[in-house]
Coordinates of C-alpha atoms in Angstrom, one line a residue:
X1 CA 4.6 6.6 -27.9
X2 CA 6.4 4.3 -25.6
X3 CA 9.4 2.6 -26.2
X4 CA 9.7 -1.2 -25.5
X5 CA 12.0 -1.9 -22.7
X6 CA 14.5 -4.1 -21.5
X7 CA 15.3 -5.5 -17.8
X8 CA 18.2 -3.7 -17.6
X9 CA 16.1 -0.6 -17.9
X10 CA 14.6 -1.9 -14.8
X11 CA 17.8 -2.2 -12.9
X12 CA 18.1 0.2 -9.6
X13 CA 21.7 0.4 -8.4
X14 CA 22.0 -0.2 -4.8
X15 CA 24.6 2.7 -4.3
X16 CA 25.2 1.0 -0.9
X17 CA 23.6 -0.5 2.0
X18 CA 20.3 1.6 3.7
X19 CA 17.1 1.7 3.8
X20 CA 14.3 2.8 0.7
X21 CA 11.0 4.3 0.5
X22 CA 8.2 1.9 0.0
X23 CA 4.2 2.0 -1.2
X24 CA 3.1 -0.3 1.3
X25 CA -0.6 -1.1 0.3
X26 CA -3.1 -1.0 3.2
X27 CA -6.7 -3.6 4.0
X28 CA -9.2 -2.7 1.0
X29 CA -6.5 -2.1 -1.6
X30 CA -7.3 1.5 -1.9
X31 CA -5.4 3.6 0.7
X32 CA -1.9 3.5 0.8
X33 CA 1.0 4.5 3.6
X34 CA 4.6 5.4 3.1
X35 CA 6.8 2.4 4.3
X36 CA 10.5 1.4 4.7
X37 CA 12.4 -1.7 4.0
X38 CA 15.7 -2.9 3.5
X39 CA 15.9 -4.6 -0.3
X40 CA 18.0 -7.2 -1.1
X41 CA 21.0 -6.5 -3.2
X42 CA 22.2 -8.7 -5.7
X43 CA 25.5 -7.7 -7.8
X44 CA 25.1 -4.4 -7.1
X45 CA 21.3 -3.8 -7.8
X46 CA 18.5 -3.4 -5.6
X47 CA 16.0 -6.5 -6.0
X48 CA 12.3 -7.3 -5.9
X49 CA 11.9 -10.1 -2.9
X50 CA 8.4 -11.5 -3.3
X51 CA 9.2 -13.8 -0.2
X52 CA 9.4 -10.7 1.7
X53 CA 6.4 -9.6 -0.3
X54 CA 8.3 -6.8 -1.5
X55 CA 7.9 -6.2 -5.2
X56 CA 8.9 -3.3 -7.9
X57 CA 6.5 -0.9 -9.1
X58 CA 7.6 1.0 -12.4
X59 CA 5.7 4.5 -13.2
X60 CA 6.2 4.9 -17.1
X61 CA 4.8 8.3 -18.6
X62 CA 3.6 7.5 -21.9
X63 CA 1.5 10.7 -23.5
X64 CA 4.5 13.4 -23.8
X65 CA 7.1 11.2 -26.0
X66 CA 9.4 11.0 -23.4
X67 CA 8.8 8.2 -21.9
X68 CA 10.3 8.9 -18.4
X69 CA 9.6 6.4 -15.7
X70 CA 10.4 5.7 -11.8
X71 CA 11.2 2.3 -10.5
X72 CA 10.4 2.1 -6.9
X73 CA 9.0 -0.7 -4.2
X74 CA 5.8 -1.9 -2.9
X75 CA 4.4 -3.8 0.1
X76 CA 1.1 -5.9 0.2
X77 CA 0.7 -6.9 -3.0
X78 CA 1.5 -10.3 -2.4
X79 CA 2.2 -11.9 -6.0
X80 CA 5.0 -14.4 -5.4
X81 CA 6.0 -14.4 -9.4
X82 CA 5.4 -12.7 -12.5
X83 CA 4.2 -9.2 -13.3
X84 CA 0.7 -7.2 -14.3
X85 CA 0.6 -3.6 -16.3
X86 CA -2.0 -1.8 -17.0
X87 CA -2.8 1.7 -18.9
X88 CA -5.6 2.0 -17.4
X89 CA -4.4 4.7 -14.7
X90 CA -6.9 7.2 -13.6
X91 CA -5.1 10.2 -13.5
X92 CA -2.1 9.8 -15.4
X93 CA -1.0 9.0 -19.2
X94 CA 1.2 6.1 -17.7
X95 CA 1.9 2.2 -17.5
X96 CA 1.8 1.3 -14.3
X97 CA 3.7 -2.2 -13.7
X98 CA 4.4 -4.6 -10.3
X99 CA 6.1 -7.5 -10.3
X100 CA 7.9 -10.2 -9.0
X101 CA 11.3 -9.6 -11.5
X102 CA 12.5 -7.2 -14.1
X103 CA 12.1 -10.3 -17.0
X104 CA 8.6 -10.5 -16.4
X105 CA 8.1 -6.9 -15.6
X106 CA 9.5 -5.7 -19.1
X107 CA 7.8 -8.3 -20.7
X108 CA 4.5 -7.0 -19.8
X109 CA 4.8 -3.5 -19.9
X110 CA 5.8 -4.6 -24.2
X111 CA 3.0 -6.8 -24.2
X112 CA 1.0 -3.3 -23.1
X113 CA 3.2 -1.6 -25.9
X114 CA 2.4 -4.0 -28.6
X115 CA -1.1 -4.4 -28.1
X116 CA -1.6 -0.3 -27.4
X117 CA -2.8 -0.1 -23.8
X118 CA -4.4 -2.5 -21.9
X119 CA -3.4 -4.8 -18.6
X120 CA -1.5 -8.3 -18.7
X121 CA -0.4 -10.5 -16.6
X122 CA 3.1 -12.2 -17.5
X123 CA 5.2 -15.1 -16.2
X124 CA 8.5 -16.9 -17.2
X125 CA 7.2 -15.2 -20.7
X126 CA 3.9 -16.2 -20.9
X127 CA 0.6 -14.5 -20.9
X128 CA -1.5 -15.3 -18.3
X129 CA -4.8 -12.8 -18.8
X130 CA -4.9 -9.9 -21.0
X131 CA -7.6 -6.8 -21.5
X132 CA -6.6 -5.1 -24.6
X133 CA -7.7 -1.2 -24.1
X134 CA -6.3 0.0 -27.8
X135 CA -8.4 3.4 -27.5
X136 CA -6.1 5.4 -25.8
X137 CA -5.6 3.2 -23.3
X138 CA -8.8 3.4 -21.8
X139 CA -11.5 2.0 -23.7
X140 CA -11.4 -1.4 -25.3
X141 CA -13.6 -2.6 -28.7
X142 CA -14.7 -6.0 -26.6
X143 CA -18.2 -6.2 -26.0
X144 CA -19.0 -5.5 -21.9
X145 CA -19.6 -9.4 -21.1
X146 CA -16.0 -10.4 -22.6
X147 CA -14.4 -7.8 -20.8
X148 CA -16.3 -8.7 -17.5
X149 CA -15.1 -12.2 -18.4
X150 CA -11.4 -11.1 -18.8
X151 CA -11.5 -9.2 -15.7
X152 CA -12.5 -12.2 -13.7
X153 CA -9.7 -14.7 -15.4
X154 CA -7.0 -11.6 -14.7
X155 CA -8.5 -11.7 -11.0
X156 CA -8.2 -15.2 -10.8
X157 CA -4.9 -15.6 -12.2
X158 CA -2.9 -13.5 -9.9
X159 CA -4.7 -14.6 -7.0
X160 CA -3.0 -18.0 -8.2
X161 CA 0.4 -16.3 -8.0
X162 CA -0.2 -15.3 -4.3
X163 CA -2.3 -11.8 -4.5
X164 CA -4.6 -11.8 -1.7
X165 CA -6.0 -8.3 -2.9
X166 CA -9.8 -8.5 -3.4
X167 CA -9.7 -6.6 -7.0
X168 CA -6.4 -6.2 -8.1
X169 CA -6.8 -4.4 -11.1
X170 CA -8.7 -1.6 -9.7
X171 CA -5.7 -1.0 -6.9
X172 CA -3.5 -1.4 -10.1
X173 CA -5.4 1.4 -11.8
X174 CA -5.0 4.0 -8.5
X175 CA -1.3 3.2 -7.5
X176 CA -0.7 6.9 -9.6
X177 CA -3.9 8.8 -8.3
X178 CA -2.8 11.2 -6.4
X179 CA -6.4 12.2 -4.7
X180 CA -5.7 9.1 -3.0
X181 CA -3.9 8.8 0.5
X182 CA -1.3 8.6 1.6
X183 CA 2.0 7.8 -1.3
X184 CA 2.0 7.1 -4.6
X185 CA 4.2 6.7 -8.0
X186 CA 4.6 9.3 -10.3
X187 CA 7.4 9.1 -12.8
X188 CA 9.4 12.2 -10.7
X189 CA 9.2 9.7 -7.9
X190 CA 6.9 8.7 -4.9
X191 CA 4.0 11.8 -4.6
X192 CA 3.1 12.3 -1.1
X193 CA -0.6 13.1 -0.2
X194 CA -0.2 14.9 3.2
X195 CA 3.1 16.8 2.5
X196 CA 2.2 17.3 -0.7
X197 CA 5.5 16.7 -2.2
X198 CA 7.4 14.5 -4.3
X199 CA 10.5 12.4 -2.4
X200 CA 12.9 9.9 -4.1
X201 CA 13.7 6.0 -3.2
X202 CA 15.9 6.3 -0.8
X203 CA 15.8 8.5 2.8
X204 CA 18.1 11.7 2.3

């Protein structure tokens, strides 16, 4: 069980001026490479800047009862407002979220709570596309065509918001597979494939 969350939750205190770790998502979607940017700060918290196509990722585990999570950055996502989650992570128990803000990131990861596992799509409160995967997170009661309907409005929908990644969802669902090179989010931090090691936000 996952707890709902607020976007205060969300909140990463800048601690500073310097430079963070980013995901930084490479042609195809699939592969991605560790990456470094300067965030902007604003009253004393580190901020998503979708002008600058950087965006925050949030790696919640959700199997254990726990419920830890890591807030960190990506690159190359594109989406200039709003925020997807999805459950639907390969090799993890997790919700995986990006987004634009932390309003529209916490409320889809509690859309994702409330409607036990699934993806959505959420902006200025609203629910742009939604796959409901109640069974464990994974499987959904929807016949296959409604399913391969609601992938396609999800698809199109962020592509509306700026997302020029050809399936969106499926990068979504790999951000935490760590099989895949070269970084990704875990919620102990950002795993890295070649040093096979896990490495916090910010450069030590």
């Amino acid at each position: 069980r996952v707890d709902p969350v607020s976007s205060s939750d969300l909140a990463v205190p800048a601690h500073g001026q310097g430079d963070i770790r980013t995901i930084d998502i490479q042609p195809g979607g699939l592969v991605t490479r560790e990456g470094k940017a300067t965030p902007k700060v604003v009253n004393g918290q580190l901020e998503a800047d979708p002008e600058r196509d950087l965006l925050k990722i949030v790696f919640i585990e959700r199997t254990s009862g726990r419920g830890e999570k890591f807030v960190g950055f990506i690159r190359g996502w594109g989406q200039k407002k709003g925020a997807v989650a999805t459950t639907l992570c390969w090799d993890a128990g997790a919700i995986v979220a990006v987004g634009a803000n932390d309003h529209d990131i916490a409320a889809a990861i509690n859309r994702i709570i409330e409607i036990q596992g699934g993806a959505v799509l959420s902006v200025g409160g609203a629910f742009l596309a939604e796959i409901p995967l109640n069974i464990g997170g994974f499987m959904s009661q929807l016949k296959m065509p409604e399913i391969a309907r609601r992938l396609e409005a999800f698809q199109k929908a962020v592509a509306s918001l700026g997302s020029t990644l050809t399936f969106t969802h499926l990068t979504l669902n790999v951000l935490s597979t760590a099989a895949i090179p070269f970084i990704r989010i875990t919620e102990k931090g950002y795993y890295r494939f070649r040093e096979n090691d896990l490495v916090n936000l910010r450069h030590e």
